Amino acid sequence: MSQTLDRVQVEPSAQARVDAWLARFESALAARDAEAASALFAVDSYWRDLVAFTWNLKTVEGRAGVAHLLTACLDAVDPSGFRTTEPPAEADGVVEAWIEFETAAGRGRGHLRLTDEGAWTLLTSLRELKDFPEPRGDRRPKGVRHGALEDRSSWAEERDRERAELGYTRQPFVVVVGGGQGGIALGARLRQLGVPALVVERNDRPGDSWRKRYKSLCLHDPVWYDHLPYLPFPDNWPVFAPKDKIADWLEMYTRVMEVPYWTRSTVTSAAFDEQAGRWRVVVDRDGEQVVLTPEHLVFATGMSGKPNLPSFPGMDVFEGDQHHSSQHPGPDAYAGKKAVVIGSNNSAHDICAALWEHGADVTMVQRSSTHVVKSDSLMELGLGDLYSERAVRAGMTTEKADMVFASLPYRILHEFQIPIYDKIRERDAEFYQRLEKAGFRHDWGDDGSGLFLKYLRRGSGYYIDVGASELVADGKIALAHGQVDHLTRTGVVLADGTELDADLVVYATGYGSMNGWVADLCGQEMADRVGKCWGLGSGTTKDPGPWEGEQRNMWKPTQQPGLWFHGGNLHQSRHYSLYLALQLKARYEGLPTPVYGLQEVHHLS
């Protein structure tokens, strides 16, 4: 007598599914079978690599993109040891896993999103070089040489000797132009990696790039988003730090992290010697001309480093005060005066609000629509899961939050952002109705994806509302619309003939591409060789195509050997400084660094 048993099909666990995928992926890589490895990806899939495989910041799409990357890179990278670092999680048919692996050069970490069709997204990132790890944890420096030593030098004497030699009798391998948050973060990374580097800053003190801005300026990003490498802000640091507090922190950080840093030093020219493979960087150091000859030059002059100062007819006859927002001294001198602010983004709103608070009659000239999001809504709905006290309590570290954000390829990032801004639109509907009733022209981005995509695509076009929008909605900050036609002795005339009386005109007209600094210091030919910085090639407003896949020219090799760009907000300065520092360290140590997918130049500025 036979008995039939009902067979219950048991779905494999999330861990088993990830383990099986990683095993098949590693097996295909070991066999150098790019086609077999690419077949493990979904038809619509994305692999974002941060230096680990490509010595570049590169995203490839679909199975063909994966196969192309692997065919080019596999032999040199020799990846192995793929494994999870914590139990995977599954939701809505997608398994997410944190992974680690090794390459011939280093150790990496990453993130995998797996569907029934295969890998949907894969992030791989280089975290350290095997032969050149940072002196951290068990490898931290001893700090003292025990025993009796003749002519012992103290720590302070060693630092003094280094300051006297670097740039004079001993040349840096890297010169970083610009000592704001980006240059300081990169300088700290290079210091810890043992790369001789020098940060050159034209201001008197570290932090002056913040210290010299208008006095009401505070960070609009929260503290959890803004930590610097190695040394996070203390847990009693304000959520939104005032600019002078940030300036003091940067000054302290530069000293504590022992960043080689020249103040009152202005780069006057830079030229690359193709034959020698070195730069000739001429620096005016507090009146002394110094010539530096590094192999690598990093422009860390900032996304907000080169002001866009417009040229309107009549600016030469205007009898009041006029300046770019970056030079605005603050509102104190303008009580009872008429102020016209050209622009309607972050700086314009901040400056208008401060002028109103000090008794000025303020008009904001809105030349194009602006996306506005209330700070509380952005913090709760846009950042709260990754960068907040709530996230910290849930075990979210800064490094992990950075990796989560990095794991979302730019091509599909808007799909994750649109639902967030739909919720914000609903939550703050009355606020937007009041704002638009007052005549403010508001938008949600070309595709409704809001602030982050506007920032990544064009670096402008938004305001995080910390109070100024209420003044606009209430009519306390007046609104005018249109382009400026010209200035008169006493005011501003718009294209439609509207005349605005003014004692003060502030040009909150934004900033130019960072390669403008290259044009100034290295010549227009070199600036054109590397092309425009920033933007994704999305084809949206102020971000012309074709699609780039990554931020143009940022934190990665450019078409000019030995020339790099580093910038962005505090989050980007922290996170991407690691990858730029590792690329420079590998070159300093003479490791092979074959670059896959060097960015082509489609736009010059």
XYZ file of C-alpha atoms in Angstrom:
605
model
C 0.000 0.000 0.000
C 1.466 3.313 -1.033
C 0.848 6.609 0.623
C 0.996 9.975 -1.157
C 2.490 12.801 0.874
C 1.479 16.379 0.198
C 4.592 18.346 -0.597
C 4.700 21.850 0.839
C 6.877 24.212 -1.140
C 8.941 26.270 1.282
C 10.223 29.572 -0.019
C 13.913 30.070 0.679
C 14.696 32.628 3.346
C 16.022 36.053 2.478
C 19.440 34.976 3.761
C 19.422 31.843 1.621
C 18.424 33.798 -1.477
C 21.200 36.329 -0.989
C 23.780 33.663 -0.179
C 22.845 31.742 -3.321
C 23.052 34.853 -5.491
C 26.413 35.888 -4.059
C 27.812 32.381 -4.525
C 26.727 32.259 -8.167
C 28.004 35.798 -8.749
C 31.398 35.060 -7.210
C 31.682 31.796 -9.132
C 31.038 33.604 -12.412
C 33.566 36.284 -11.516
C 36.186 33.683 -10.611
C 35.619 32.003 -13.988
C 35.906 35.435 -15.667
C 32.502 34.773 -17.206
C 31.056 38.247 -17.618
C 27.972 36.984 -19.450
C 27.076 34.514 -16.696
C 27.546 37.205 -14.054
C 25.457 39.734 -15.954
C 22.661 37.158 -16.361
C 22.240 37.299 -12.568
C 20.966 40.882 -12.899
C 17.421 41.932 -13.723
C 16.740 43.241 -17.207
C 16.278 46.725 -15.731
C 19.131 46.884 -13.257
C 21.805 49.226 -11.991
C 25.297 48.674 -10.664
C 26.871 51.672 -8.977
C 30.586 51.316 -8.311
C 32.530 53.718 -6.136
C 36.191 53.038 -7.041
C 36.201 49.330 -6.052
C 35.941 47.845 -9.573
C 36.399 50.846 -11.865
C 38.826 53.254 -10.134
C 36.065 55.686 -10.942
C 32.590 56.672 -9.795
C 30.516 54.825 -12.352
C 26.998 53.479 -12.772
C 26.179 50.943 -15.475
C 22.682 49.887 -16.451
C 21.187 46.586 -17.544
C 22.855 43.282 -18.284
C 24.822 44.688 -21.206
C 26.272 47.422 -18.980
C 27.256 44.900 -16.320
C 28.906 42.626 -18.882
C 30.831 45.519 -20.392
C 32.159 46.634 -16.997
C 33.198 43.125 -15.996
C 34.843 42.324 -19.309
C 36.999 45.432 -18.912
C 37.761 45.184 -15.199
C 37.647 41.598 -13.949
C 41.236 40.514 -14.489
C 42.721 43.539 -12.738
C 40.176 43.630 -9.898
C 40.116 39.889 -9.082
C 37.132 40.165 -6.697
C 36.356 37.520 -4.095
C 34.916 36.849 -0.651
C 31.391 38.170 -1.181
C 29.355 37.734 1.994
C 26.636 39.436 3.998
C 27.500 41.479 7.059
C 24.087 41.266 8.708
C 20.819 39.403 8.118
C 19.071 40.584 4.931
C 15.607 42.097 5.079
C 12.682 41.554 2.730
C 9.796 43.884 1.932
C 7.445 44.182 -1.032
C 9.214 41.425 -2.931
C 12.661 43.025 -2.646
C 15.424 41.548 -0.516
C 18.019 44.041 0.715
C 21.427 42.941 1.929
C 24.583 44.573 3.201
C 27.671 42.900 1.814
C 31.449 42.996 1.933
C 34.097 41.672 -0.433
C 37.741 41.965 -1.395
C 39.598 42.967 -4.534
C 43.238 42.676 -5.492
C 43.835 46.165 -4.104
C 41.436 46.551 -1.240
C 38.434 45.728 0.864
C 34.980 46.845 -0.055
C 31.442 47.093 1.199
C 28.208 47.322 -0.646
C 24.486 46.873 -0.843
C 22.311 44.517 -2.909
C 18.624 44.698 -3.798
C 17.406 41.375 -5.104
C 14.117 40.563 -6.850
C 12.800 37.335 -8.375
C 14.366 38.440 -11.654
C 17.840 38.959 -10.187
C 19.830 41.866 -8.845
C 17.904 45.108 -9.223
C 20.538 47.400 -7.699
C 24.101 46.702 -6.631
C 26.396 49.145 -4.862
C 30.091 48.353 -4.500
C 32.483 50.734 -2.755
C 36.156 50.610 -1.877
C 36.673 51.250 1.824
C 40.398 50.641 2.307
C 43.549 49.533 0.507
C 44.822 46.172 1.771
C 48.464 47.132 1.963
C 47.838 50.660 3.202
C 45.093 50.658 5.840
C 44.469 53.723 7.956
C 46.140 53.718 11.398
C 42.874 53.257 13.297
C 41.731 50.984 16.101
C 44.324 48.285 16.702
C 46.642 50.048 14.261
C 46.429 53.463 15.898
C 49.813 55.188 16.401
C 51.465 54.742 19.759
C 52.161 58.450 20.038
C 55.408 58.034 21.944
C 58.731 56.269 21.564
C 59.565 54.719 24.907
C 63.155 54.498 25.991
C 66.045 56.911 26.170
C 66.787 58.636 22.853
C 69.391 61.274 22.143
C 68.092 64.428 20.473
C 64.483 63.294 20.877
C 61.975 65.519 19.059
C 58.646 66.270 20.661
C 55.336 66.094 18.824
C 55.234 69.899 18.615
C 58.771 70.034 17.233
C 57.885 67.452 14.571
C 54.854 69.499 13.547
C 56.951 72.662 13.384
C 59.523 70.880 11.226
C 56.832 69.620 8.880
C 55.336 73.101 8.542
C 58.751 74.529 7.716
C 59.551 71.861 5.104
C 56.288 71.110 3.291
C 56.070 73.228 0.179
C 59.686 74.318 0.413
C 62.313 71.587 0.835
C 59.713 68.823 0.486
C 56.959 68.954 -2.111
C 53.406 67.736 -1.487
C 52.037 64.944 -3.653
C 48.651 66.699 -3.644
C 47.743 70.371 -3.484
C 44.141 71.128 -2.536
C 42.970 74.558 -3.692
C 40.359 75.783 -1.229
C 40.258 75.246 2.506
C 36.542 75.222 3.192
C 34.660 72.178 4.440
C 35.562 70.121 1.359
C 39.267 70.879 1.409
C 39.465 70.316 5.153
C 37.652 66.951 4.992
C 39.864 65.770 2.140
C 42.964 67.070 3.906
C 42.068 65.042 6.979
C 41.541 61.880 4.907
C 44.868 62.295 3.114
C 46.621 62.971 6.411
C 45.345 59.735 7.883
C 46.364 57.830 4.750
C 49.897 59.210 4.866
C 49.675 61.150 1.606
C 51.768 64.361 1.650
C 49.150 67.002 0.903
C 48.779 70.721 1.401
C 45.517 72.662 1.621
C 45.823 76.223 0.335
C 43.278 78.781 1.549
C 43.118 82.488 0.716
C 41.305 83.521 3.908
C 42.939 84.380 7.223
C 41.600 81.401 9.175
C 40.033 77.997 8.559
C 36.277 78.477 8.626
C 36.326 81.988 7.188
C 34.359 80.856 4.142
C 31.469 80.476 6.610
C 32.501 83.215 9.015
C 32.359 85.899 6.313
C 28.837 85.128 5.080
C 25.782 87.147 6.136
C 25.388 87.017 9.891
C 21.963 85.337 9.987
C 23.148 82.296 8.024
C 22.541 78.914 9.665
C 22.834 75.464 8.181
C 19.564 74.263 6.671
C 20.720 70.629 6.869
C 20.489 68.855 10.244
C 23.460 67.889 12.389
C 23.168 64.139 11.691
C 23.667 64.884 7.985
C 26.681 67.132 8.523
C 29.351 65.236 10.492
C 32.937 65.477 9.267
C 35.171 62.375 8.873
C 36.585 60.806 12.058
C 35.239 63.433 14.436
C 31.434 63.719 14.636
C 29.717 66.646 16.272
C 28.984 66.093 19.989
C 25.487 64.934 20.871
C 24.572 68.345 22.302
C 25.407 70.156 19.047
C 22.427 72.163 17.722
C 20.327 70.611 14.991
C 20.923 73.633 12.737
C 24.284 75.177 13.485
C 24.885 78.936 13.075
C 27.551 79.751 10.518
C 30.047 81.110 13.072
C 29.736 77.965 15.164
C 30.476 75.865 12.070
C 33.420 78.149 11.278
C 34.894 77.638 14.752
C 34.397 73.873 14.459
C 36.213 73.788 11.121
C 39.094 75.781 12.582
C 39.336 73.452 15.567
C 39.001 70.376 13.365
C 41.831 71.514 11.109
C 44.157 71.797 14.118
C 43.063 68.605 15.876
C 43.260 66.526 12.695
C 46.661 68.065 11.895
C 45.676 69.085 8.378
C 48.633 70.788 6.633
C 46.976 74.108 5.876
C 48.242 77.419 4.530
C 46.131 80.495 5.261
C 46.393 83.888 3.515
C 47.564 81.924 0.467
C 46.126 82.544 -2.990
C 46.851 80.382 -6.008
C 47.639 82.783 -8.844
C 48.274 80.232 -11.612
C 48.630 76.519 -12.250
C 50.018 74.691 -15.273
C 50.530 70.991 -15.940
C 53.839 69.733 -17.325
C 52.791 66.762 -19.457
C 56.349 65.458 -19.780
C 57.166 65.607 -16.079
C 53.652 64.637 -14.975
C 53.625 67.466 -12.438
C 51.896 70.742 -11.832
C 53.530 74.112 -11.358
C 51.295 75.905 -8.872
C 52.207 79.497 -8.048
C 50.991 80.662 -4.654
C 51.012 84.129 -3.121
C 51.537 83.184 0.523
C 50.932 86.350 2.492
C 53.048 88.328 0.050
C 55.674 85.635 -0.598
C 55.644 83.847 -3.961
C 55.961 80.084 -3.511
C 56.017 77.539 -6.340
C 54.587 74.104 -5.572
C 55.109 71.096 -7.844
C 52.563 68.415 -6.886
C 51.545 65.503 -9.080
C 47.872 66.082 -8.326
C 45.785 69.223 -8.007
C 42.347 69.197 -6.397
C 39.931 72.085 -6.810
C 37.934 72.166 -3.574
C 36.630 75.639 -4.256
C 33.063 74.663 -3.460
C 29.732 74.499 -5.205
C 29.185 78.010 -3.850
C 32.667 79.233 -4.609
C 32.488 81.318 -7.794
C 29.699 83.903 -7.613
C 27.504 84.543 -10.631
C 27.511 88.334 -10.593
C 25.221 89.547 -13.365
C 26.028 92.457 -15.631
C 22.936 94.655 -15.965
C 22.902 97.992 -17.741
C 22.994 100.807 -15.232
C 24.872 99.004 -12.478
C 27.562 101.643 -12.879
C 25.145 104.507 -12.221
C 23.204 103.035 -9.291
C 23.916 105.225 -6.277
C 23.005 102.796 -3.505
C 24.797 99.702 -2.210
C 24.931 96.616 -4.445
C 26.685 93.288 -4.017
C 26.425 89.546 -4.601
C 24.813 87.568 -1.786
C 28.198 86.006 -0.965
C 29.421 89.511 -0.035
C 26.329 90.583 1.888
C 27.428 91.948 5.285
C 24.106 91.491 7.018
C 21.074 93.682 7.633
C 22.270 96.101 10.319
C 23.053 99.068 8.071
C 19.771 98.913 6.181
C 17.091 99.640 8.799
C 14.470 101.878 7.229
C 16.006 101.449 3.763
C 14.480 99.992 0.610
C 16.103 96.682 -0.356
C 15.656 94.726 -3.574
C 16.919 91.146 -3.610
C 17.316 89.589 -7.061
C 16.594 85.861 -6.729
C 14.286 83.572 -4.791
C 16.293 80.603 -3.549
C 17.941 79.854 -0.179
C 20.220 82.885 0.124
C 17.583 85.264 -1.189
C 15.038 84.120 1.380
C 17.520 84.223 4.267
C 18.696 87.715 3.354
C 15.152 89.031 2.817
C 14.034 87.695 6.184
C 16.987 89.209 8.042
C 16.490 92.581 6.345
C 12.785 92.551 7.268
C 13.641 91.686 10.874
C 15.859 94.784 10.989
C 13.234 97.144 9.653
C 14.043 97.276 5.952
C 11.396 97.542 3.230
C 12.160 94.379 1.240
C 11.195 93.229 -2.252
C 12.168 89.827 -3.616
C 12.459 89.628 -7.393
C 11.459 86.134 -8.499
C 12.876 85.476 -11.949
C 11.712 81.846 -12.187
C 9.724 79.421 -10.064
C 11.273 78.008 -6.893
C 10.691 74.813 -4.947
C 10.002 75.435 -1.268
C 9.824 72.786 1.425
C 9.212 73.439 5.110
C 12.170 72.449 7.239
C 10.131 70.339 9.669
C 8.521 68.389 6.843
C 11.848 67.790 5.117
C 13.463 66.622 8.354
C 10.628 64.240 9.229
C 9.638 62.844 5.840
C 12.733 63.397 3.705
C 15.625 62.719 6.085
C 14.186 61.216 9.238
C 14.783 57.550 8.428
C 18.501 58.152 7.825
C 19.617 61.364 9.498
C 17.792 62.101 12.750
C 17.763 61.195 16.432
C 15.044 58.703 15.574
C 17.383 57.056 13.073
C 20.219 56.985 15.610
C 17.971 55.270 18.168
C 17.083 52.676 15.513
C 20.779 51.871 15.049
C 21.392 53.924 11.924
C 24.998 55.094 11.843
C 26.199 57.970 9.685
C 28.261 55.605 7.531
C 25.317 53.291 6.970
C 23.006 56.193 6.162
C 25.506 57.458 3.609
C 25.628 54.020 2.026
C 21.834 53.718 1.890
C 21.670 57.037 0.085
C 24.513 56.018 -2.241
C 22.840 52.698 -3.031
C 20.018 54.377 -4.936
C 21.241 54.960 -8.506
C 20.621 58.475 -9.767
C 18.619 57.134 -12.712
C 15.821 55.936 -10.404
C 16.343 58.184 -7.381
C 13.410 60.375 -8.399
C 11.104 57.367 -8.106
C 11.944 57.175 -4.407
C 11.665 60.940 -3.907
C 8.346 61.652 -5.630
C 6.217 59.816 -3.011
C 7.964 61.766 -0.237
C 7.117 65.090 -1.833
C 3.577 63.935 -2.556
C 3.206 63.444 1.214
C 4.737 66.857 1.886
C 2.405 68.453 -0.667
C -0.579 66.926 1.160
C 0.705 67.634 4.669
C 1.442 71.317 3.968
C -1.331 72.030 1.463
C -2.579 75.127 3.312
C 0.947 76.544 3.453
C 1.384 76.177 -0.315
C -2.024 77.677 -0.984
C -1.145 80.757 1.067
C 2.237 81.084 -0.606
C 0.833 80.867 -4.103
C -2.049 83.208 -3.216
C 0.587 85.796 -2.311
C 1.933 85.453 -5.856
C 4.893 83.207 -5.191
C 5.612 80.945 -8.155
C 6.240 77.490 -6.778
C 7.284 74.226 -8.403
C 8.087 70.666 -7.323
C 10.857 70.054 -9.819
C 10.356 69.027 -13.431
C 9.071 65.600 -12.400
C 7.748 66.306 -8.908
C 10.823 64.876 -7.208
C 11.546 67.917 -5.069
C 14.631 69.293 -3.415
C 17.281 66.570 -3.532
C 16.997 66.009 -7.258
C 17.046 69.748 -7.903
C 20.240 69.942 -5.868
C 21.880 67.023 -7.654
C 20.786 68.106 -11.116
C 21.441 71.838 -10.976
C 22.490 72.853 -7.462
C 19.829 75.558 -7.293
C 16.140 76.343 -7.538
C 14.956 75.623 -3.988
C 14.495 77.017 -0.487
C 14.259 75.084 2.788
C 11.767 77.236 4.665
C 12.900 78.280 8.121
C 10.556 81.254 8.325
C 10.959 83.526 5.316
C 8.097 81.916 3.408
C 5.673 83.016 6.124
C 6.818 86.595 5.541
C 6.216 86.154 1.817
C 2.790 84.592 2.383
C 1.832 87.432 4.723
C 3.054 90.081 2.276
C 5.730 91.346 4.638
C 8.318 90.518 1.997
C 6.987 92.012 -1.237
C 7.195 90.060 -4.481
C 8.044 91.166 -7.990
C 8.387 88.948 -11.026
C 10.448 88.936 -14.176
C 13.924 89.641 -15.442
C 15.945 92.742 -14.628
C 16.153 95.127 -17.575
C 18.413 97.772 -16.061
C 19.278 99.806 -12.997
C 18.830 103.537 -12.567
C 20.431 105.873 -10.051
C 17.694 105.026 -7.575
C 16.444 101.560 -8.308
C 15.787 98.512 -10.467
C 13.648 98.363 -13.600
C 12.222 95.012 -14.688
C 11.551 93.864 -18.242
C 7.830 94.688 -17.982
C 8.627 98.250 -16.927
C 8.058 97.763 -13.186
C 10.247 100.197 -11.228
C 11.508 99.217 -7.791
C 13.077 101.954 -5.668
C 16.173 100.710 -3.883
C 18.867 101.835 -1.484
C 20.318 98.316 -1.605
C 20.390 95.692 -4.349
C 21.518 92.169 -3.457
C 22.251 89.804 -6.323
C 21.260 86.381 -4.953
C 22.008 84.998 -8.395
C 23.858 81.830 -7.478
C 27.224 80.432 -8.469
C 28.977 79.209 -11.575
C 30.414 75.808 -12.425
C 33.568 74.936 -10.501
C 35.554 74.688 -13.714
C 35.364 78.472 -13.829
C 38.212 78.399 -11.313
C 40.151 76.180 -13.706
C 39.659 78.774 -16.435
C 40.942 81.513 -14.125
C 44.022 79.654 -12.888
C 44.880 77.184 -15.664
C 43.360 78.752 -18.757
C 40.169 78.311 -20.738
C 41.644 75.491 -22.816
C 42.073 73.288 -19.766
C 38.654 74.279 -18.424
C 37.104 73.197 -21.714
C 39.097 69.961 -21.648
C 37.486 68.897 -18.360
C 34.120 70.507 -19.039
C 31.238 71.369 -16.785
C 31.121 70.271 -13.158
C 27.965 69.075 -11.405
C 24.712 67.787 -12.822
C 23.556 64.391 -14.015
C 22.591 65.039 -17.629
C 18.927 64.472 -16.777
C 17.596 66.744 -19.502
C 15.657 68.713 -16.894
C 15.890 72.469 -16.342
C 19.537 73.633 -16.179
C 20.799 70.034 -16.393
C 21.224 69.337 -20.106
C 21.694 65.799 -21.420
C 22.982 63.352 -22.376
C 22.647 61.200 -19.298
C 25.901 61.006 -17.309
C 24.924 58.561 -14.574
C 27.070 60.320 -11.951
C 27.849 63.885 -10.963
C 29.940 65.423 -13.732
C 33.642 65.515 -12.827
C 33.111 65.270 -9.083
C 35.408 63.133 -6.892
C 36.740 61.109 -9.825
C 39.296 61.237 -12.677
C 38.786 63.936 -15.289
C 39.956 64.370 -18.860
C 42.956 66.294 -17.506
C 45.443 63.933 -15.815
C 46.121 64.892 -12.233
C 43.161 67.286 -11.956
C 40.288 66.565 -9.570
C 37.218 68.291 -8.158
C 35.865 67.977 -4.631
C 32.837 69.823 -3.312
C 29.226 69.723 -2.284
C 27.451 69.976 1.037
C 28.869 68.680 4.313
C 27.390 65.230 3.699
C 29.091 64.940 0.312
C 32.342 66.406 1.607
C 32.394 63.705 4.262
C 31.310 60.710 2.216
C 33.005 61.292 -1.122
C 36.265 62.526 0.386
C 36.931 58.880 1.242
C 36.797 57.734 -2.372
C 38.842 60.651 -3.652
C 41.447 60.104 -0.939
C 41.714 56.387 -1.759
C 42.208 57.170 -5.449
C 45.001 59.601 -4.588
C 46.580 57.211 -2.071
C 46.671 54.413 -4.646
C 48.469 56.675 -7.072
C 50.871 57.859 -4.369
C 51.813 54.244 -3.628
C 52.161 53.382 -7.307
C 49.277 50.913 -7.458
C 47.758 50.192 -10.878
C 44.620 52.316 -11.254
C 43.104 51.554 -14.681
C 40.085 53.828 -15.001
C 36.933 52.353 -16.513
C 34.469 54.693 -18.196
C 36.322 57.999 -18.006
C 33.685 60.684 -18.340
C 33.293 62.280 -21.745
C 32.835 66.042 -22.019
C 29.457 67.163 -23.347
C 29.212 70.671 -21.862
C 31.931 73.231 -21.331
C 30.437 75.309 -18.525
